[in-house]
Amino acid sequence: MGETAHHNHQHPPAHHNHQHPPNPMPPPPVVVPPLGAARGPVYPPTEQLIQMHYCIHSNPSWVQTAVLGFQHYIVMLGTTVMIATALVPRMGGSHGDKARVIQSLLFMSGINTLLQTWFGTRLPTVMGPSFAYIISVLAIINDFSDSTFANEHERFTHTMRAIQGSLIVSSLINIVIGYSNAWGNLTRFFSPIVIVPVVCLVGLGLFARGFPQLGNCVEIGLPMLILLVIGQQYLQHIFPAAGSLLEKFALLVCIGIIWSFAAILTVAGAYNNVREPTKLSCRIDRSFLMSSAPWIKIPYPFQWGTPIFRASHVFGMMGAALVSSAESTGTFYAASRLAGATAPPGHVLSRSIGLQGVGQLLEGIFGAVVGTAAAVENVGLLGLARVGSRRAVQISTAFMIFFSIFGKFGAFFASIPLPIFAAIYCVLYGIVAATGITFIQFANNNSMRNIYILGLTLFLGISIPQYFVMNTDNAGHGPVKTHGGWFNDILNTIFSSSPTVALIVGTLLDNTLEARRIEERGLPWLIPFHRRKGDSRNEEFYSYPLRISEYIPTRFL
């Protein structure tokens, strides 16, 4: 009270003062945002993800790069084992045959990945076995099911020779559409509105290889999924000092822990009295690869015998080659974003598809059971580890080739239960699908035209392949059933692929539905990457190494 009185004594009331106080400043006007305007921060479009630790040109230390390369090898190994496990027994092959098929697939994946990172897109993409060829291979297997052979091994080698012939001839379609620049001209019709669903469905279209496969052995797959999320995402905040290492290598640590857990359950007899499918999924000794794989075996040309050429098989495989081109294109767009590069230009996509055709030709010569495409799971690993280094992927090819030659060592890692890989895919495929969504920032995502195209393309891209898969029997016969078996195989293969359906539907809708301005479709951002000299960074990311370009005709650069 005293302080208040003293204050009043020093400063008499205003009416006793003959000097009038200055007029107070009026409060600033309140700006009312228009109805529907953003009330939070608005993030501008960014071509390159700024949270990546290493981009396409930058590299971690050699030790970390080597470990990352081994991690890429482990991730692609799951698909290789899945394909061999699904096809070789149907062909009459033994466990030893399956081991040799896995060795051939690994060897060719290493060779094709090196070729692609040197002379193709030059993006950090692993070229792994593709599921796009499954329907065509099943059709070839079915054609010989009624034939008479002396034994099952003879049926296996005869089927492999037929697959070899089909891969060799059908590779010409990718070589032609690639090096003729036809594929690059097709990509000129793409806009971000097309890229979004294609890249999204590159990841989402593989949902059947995620939790449904994990569910075959929940007690192994689910702990792997939970441990990977906690170890890779949460622990780095609890232990900041080890945050960088956890982010890069938590995947390998989690595989080691859960693999050891599966080994303990196997040895303890937890799966002695369960159904045979559960044993195949859960036990670590049901692949029979360690006992059947040779110590040293170098894949060589025509190792199964002289190729067999049959027109009906070749046409069916051509459909698979086209599907692998579409799926690889979507994967390349995702890889460019996760590697810190710009969108791949049309001429780069063309030469990559042409080189993929050359790779398929080599696969036919060396006796692989399917062709290769850009591995979606390895692109997801770029985002998981936040390392888009090209060198790490190139080093992974050394592991692929080494373990393809020294079979016993490769068989050791190939015995990892498949539900562990399925848990990994739940994360990696999701990252690729979410990467596709980020391309919408370059177009008008408030346009009802774009919303319509995206919605219809995404839905049909999932729904149509699901219909074809549900109506395909074990022999590979799909819902398209005409008198021409080769025609059936082409259509059943094309419409069983989510990215391919999305590419067809999205490109047709986006180029036929009228837009108010080209900015609405995001073309001002993408057009510079369509042209060879449209953006100065094209040369930085996609030019050939050393001085190779001086000796190659301009139209192939």
Tab-separated table of C-alpha atoms in Angstrom, residues 162-374:
chain	number	residue	atom	x	y	z
A	162	ALA	CA	13.008	-73.260	-72.421
A	163	ILE	CA	13.140	-70.325	-69.981
A	164	GLN	CA	16.627	-69.476	-71.262
A	165	GLY	CA	15.423	-69.331	-74.861
A	166	SER	CA	12.450	-67.141	-73.938
A	167	LEU	CA	14.606	-64.703	-71.957
A	168	ILE	CA	17.126	-64.410	-74.800
A	169	VAL	CA	14.592	-63.604	-77.534
A	170	SER	CA	12.243	-61.451	-75.435
A	171	SER	CA	15.174	-59.308	-74.285
A	172	LEU	CA	15.108	-57.729	-77.743
A	173	ILE	CA	11.941	-55.818	-76.908
A	174	ASN	CA	13.634	-53.874	-74.088
A	175	ILE	CA	16.766	-53.374	-76.166
A	176	VAL	CA	14.694	-51.942	-79.020
A	177	ILE	CA	12.374	-49.659	-77.016
A	178	GLY	CA	15.341	-48.514	-74.957
A	179	TYR	CA	18.051	-47.740	-77.472
A	180	SER	CA	15.578	-46.469	-80.074
A	181	ASN	CA	14.587	-43.844	-77.457
A	182	ALA	CA	10.943	-44.964	-77.734
A	183	TRP	CA	10.714	-45.345	-73.957
A	184	GLY	CA	12.149	-41.864	-73.429
A	185	ASN	CA	9.570	-40.427	-75.826
A	186	LEU	CA	6.835	-42.166	-73.828
A	187	THR	CA	8.047	-40.545	-70.603
A	188	ARG	CA	7.449	-37.126	-72.197
A	189	PHE	CA	3.758	-37.772	-71.560
A	190	PHE	CA	4.413	-38.132	-67.835
A	191	SER	CA	3.633	-35.407	-65.339
A	192	PRO	CA	3.819	-35.473	-61.534
A	193	ILE	CA	0.169	-36.571	-61.643
A	194	VAL	CA	1.314	-39.765	-63.417
A	195	ILE	CA	4.507	-40.246	-61.403
A	196	VAL	CA	2.693	-40.149	-58.045
A	197	PRO	CA	0.485	-43.250	-58.530
A	198	VAL	CA	3.163	-45.182	-60.459
A	199	VAL	CA	5.771	-44.758	-57.715
A	200	CYS	CA	3.195	-45.271	-54.959
A	201	LEU	CA	2.068	-48.555	-56.450
A	202	VAL	CA	5.641	-49.723	-56.985
A	203	GLY	CA	5.570	-50.023	-53.191
A	204	LEU	CA	1.912	-50.629	-52.390
A	205	GLY	CA	1.486	-53.184	-55.179
A	206	LEU	CA	3.808	-55.535	-53.303
A	207	PHE	CA	1.674	-55.637	-50.157
A	208	ALA	CA	1.227	-59.415	-50.485
A	209	ARG	CA	4.940	-59.866	-49.805
A	210	GLY	CA	4.629	-57.922	-46.538
A	211	PHE	CA	2.347	-58.857	-43.672
A	212	PRO	CA	0.713	-61.862	-45.404
A	213	GLN	CA	4.188	-63.443	-45.636
A	214	LEU	CA	5.026	-62.261	-42.116
A	215	GLY	CA	1.869	-63.966	-40.853
A	216	ASN	CA	3.216	-67.364	-41.893
A	217	CYS	CA	5.370	-67.206	-38.754
A	218	VAL	CA	4.080	-64.430	-36.507
A	219	GLU	CA	6.337	-65.277	-33.557
A	220	ILE	CA	9.370	-64.420	-35.708
A	221	GLY	CA	8.049	-61.855	-38.175
A	222	LEU	CA	6.158	-59.598	-35.752
A	223	PRO	CA	9.068	-59.216	-33.270
A	224	MET	CA	11.281	-58.363	-36.243
A	225	LEU	CA	8.905	-55.618	-37.380
A	226	ILE	CA	8.503	-54.145	-33.892
A	227	LEU	CA	12.218	-54.356	-33.096
A	228	LEU	CA	13.153	-52.690	-36.399
A	229	VAL	CA	10.809	-49.743	-35.805
A	230	ILE	CA	11.914	-49.266	-32.182
A	231	GLY	CA	15.625	-49.876	-32.792
A	232	GLN	CA	15.899	-47.740	-35.899
A	233	GLN	CA	13.585	-44.865	-35.017
A	234	TYR	CA	13.177	-44.565	-31.239
A	235	LEU	CA	16.506	-45.687	-29.804
A	236	GLN	CA	18.430	-43.023	-31.718
A	237	HIS	CA	16.596	-40.400	-29.638
A	238	ILE	CA	17.209	-42.279	-26.399
A	239	PHE	CA	20.922	-42.733	-27.226
A	240	PRO	CA	21.839	-39.663	-29.330
A	241	ALA	CA	25.539	-40.568	-29.371
A	242	ALA	CA	24.768	-43.749	-31.315
A	243	GLY	CA	21.946	-42.204	-33.344
A	244	SER	CA	23.789	-42.119	-36.667
A	245	LEU	CA	24.946	-45.747	-36.417
A	246	LEU	CA	21.502	-46.948	-35.348
A	247	GLU	CA	19.913	-45.181	-38.279
A	248	LYS	CA	22.292	-46.775	-40.790
A	249	PHE	CA	22.829	-50.268	-39.377
A	250	ALA	CA	19.894	-51.104	-37.080
A	251	LEU	CA	18.501	-53.334	-39.835
A	252	LEU	CA	21.481	-55.695	-39.704
A	253	VAL	CA	21.447	-55.794	-35.906
A	254	CYS	CA	17.726	-56.609	-35.826
A	255	ILE	CA	18.160	-59.400	-38.397
A	256	GLY	CA	20.948	-60.902	-36.305
A	257	ILE	CA	18.867	-60.821	-33.101
A	258	ILE	CA	15.678	-62.310	-34.587
A	259	TRP	CA	17.616	-64.869	-36.668
A	260	SER	CA	19.302	-66.053	-33.460
A	261	PHE	CA	15.898	-66.178	-31.776
A	262	ALA	CA	14.573	-68.349	-34.637
A	263	ALA	CA	17.607	-70.634	-34.267
A	264	ILE	CA	16.932	-71.045	-30.533
A	265	LEU	CA	13.282	-71.939	-31.202
A	266	THR	CA	14.349	-74.437	-33.857
A	267	VAL	CA	16.938	-76.146	-31.646
A	268	ALA	CA	14.583	-76.152	-28.651
A	269	GLY	CA	12.045	-78.165	-30.657
A	270	ALA	CA	9.327	-75.525	-30.780
A	271	TYR	CA	8.439	-76.545	-34.346
A	272	ASN	CA	8.781	-80.317	-34.105
A	273	ASN	CA	5.034	-80.986	-33.988
A	274	VAL	CA	3.588	-78.295	-36.243
A	275	ARG	CA	2.224	-78.298	-39.771
A	276	GLU	CA	4.701	-78.544	-42.645
A	277	PRO	CA	4.030	-74.971	-43.952
A	278	THR	CA	4.865	-73.626	-40.483
A	279	LYS	CA	8.107	-75.601	-40.441
A	280	LEU	CA	9.064	-74.203	-43.848
A	281	SER	CA	8.448	-70.630	-42.687
A	282	CYS	CA	9.823	-70.745	-39.145
A	283	ARG	CA	12.655	-73.268	-38.964
A	284	ILE	CA	16.122	-72.185	-40.056
A	285	ASP	CA	16.994	-75.658	-41.378
A	286	ARG	CA	14.138	-76.141	-43.839
A	287	SER	CA	15.753	-74.450	-46.831
A	288	PHE	CA	18.252	-77.362	-47.153
A	289	LEU	CA	20.643	-74.954	-48.864
A	290	MET	CA	23.625	-75.461	-46.561
A	291	SER	CA	23.735	-79.196	-47.229
A	292	SER	CA	23.056	-78.993	-50.966
A	293	ALA	CA	24.969	-75.893	-52.100
A	294	PRO	CA	28.401	-76.539	-53.671
A	295	TRP	CA	31.471	-75.061	-52.026
A	296	ILE	CA	32.629	-73.352	-55.220
A	297	LYS	CA	30.608	-73.054	-58.411
A	298	ILE	CA	31.007	-70.306	-61.012
A	299	PRO	CA	27.873	-69.753	-63.154
A	300	TYR	CA	28.778	-70.102	-66.815
A	301	PRO	CA	26.952	-69.635	-70.151
A	302	PHE	CA	24.381	-72.301	-71.056
A	303	GLN	CA	25.032	-74.227	-67.847
A	304	TRP	CA	21.685	-76.039	-68.191
A	305	GLY	CA	22.182	-76.955	-71.854
A	306	THR	CA	21.235	-75.567	-75.261
A	307	PRO	CA	18.332	-73.060	-75.075
A	308	ILE	CA	14.943	-74.128	-76.415
A	309	PHE	CA	13.021	-71.563	-78.452
A	310	ARG	CA	9.234	-71.706	-78.703
A	311	ALA	CA	7.162	-68.793	-80.041
A	312	SER	CA	4.361	-69.070	-77.461
A	313	HIS	CA	6.873	-68.873	-74.609
A	314	VAL	CA	8.678	-65.906	-76.150
A	315	PHE	CA	5.528	-63.797	-76.548
A	316	GLY	CA	4.497	-64.407	-72.970
A	317	MET	CA	7.956	-63.404	-71.753
A	318	MET	CA	7.763	-60.207	-73.827
A	319	GLY	CA	4.825	-59.110	-71.701
A	320	ALA	CA	6.938	-59.696	-68.604
A	321	ALA	CA	9.783	-57.656	-70.113
A	322	LEU	CA	7.422	-54.716	-70.693
A	323	VAL	CA	6.095	-54.961	-67.144
A	324	SER	CA	9.620	-54.992	-65.707
A	325	SER	CA	10.352	-51.824	-67.712
A	326	ALA	CA	7.343	-50.034	-66.241
A	327	GLU	CA	8.140	-51.168	-62.702
A	328	SER	CA	11.802	-50.199	-63.031
A	329	THR	CA	10.836	-46.751	-64.304
A	330	GLY	CA	8.738	-46.064	-61.204
A	331	THR	CA	11.551	-47.380	-59.013
A	332	PHE	CA	14.075	-45.115	-60.752
A	333	TYR	CA	11.953	-42.050	-59.978
A	334	ALA	CA	11.827	-43.054	-56.304
A	335	ALA	CA	15.586	-43.723	-56.260
A	336	SER	CA	16.353	-40.321	-57.759
A	337	ARG	CA	14.464	-38.609	-54.956
A	338	LEU	CA	15.978	-40.705	-52.167
A	339	ALA	CA	19.501	-40.343	-53.600
A	340	GLY	CA	19.366	-36.545	-53.729
A	341	ALA	CA	19.341	-36.431	-57.539
A	342	THR	CA	16.920	-34.719	-59.886
A	343	ALA	CA	14.247	-36.623	-61.805
A	344	PRO	CA	15.855	-38.889	-64.443
A	345	PRO	CA	15.632	-37.416	-67.964
A	346	GLY	CA	13.912	-39.310	-70.749
A	347	HIS	CA	17.132	-40.267	-72.540
A	348	VAL	CA	18.538	-41.695	-69.289
A	349	LEU	CA	15.421	-43.814	-68.744
A	350	SER	CA	15.697	-45.018	-72.346
A	351	ARG	CA	19.294	-46.165	-72.049
A	352	SER	CA	18.544	-47.804	-68.694
A	353	ILE	CA	15.697	-49.853	-70.186
A	354	GLY	CA	17.912	-50.748	-73.150
A	355	LEU	CA	20.619	-51.881	-70.755
A	356	GLN	CA	18.021	-53.837	-68.791
A	357	GLY	CA	17.317	-55.685	-72.039
A	358	VAL	CA	21.029	-56.418	-72.429
A	359	GLY	CA	20.991	-57.716	-68.857
A	360	GLN	CA	18.042	-59.977	-69.650
A	361	LEU	CA	19.961	-61.318	-72.652
A	362	LEU	CA	22.872	-62.172	-70.344
A	363	GLU	CA	20.461	-63.801	-67.880
A	364	GLY	CA	19.163	-66.029	-70.637
A	365	ILE	CA	22.708	-66.956	-71.609
A	366	PHE	CA	23.810	-67.687	-68.032
A	367	GLY	CA	20.645	-69.560	-67.147
A	368	ALA	CA	18.754	-67.366	-64.682
A	369	VAL	CA	15.185	-68.442	-63.977
A	370	VAL	CA	13.720	-64.907	-64.298
A	371	GLY	CA	14.795	-61.495	-65.547
A	372	THR	CA	15.791	-58.584	-63.350
A	373	ALA	CA	14.298	-55.192	-62.551
A	374	ALA	CA	15.191	-52.369	-60.190
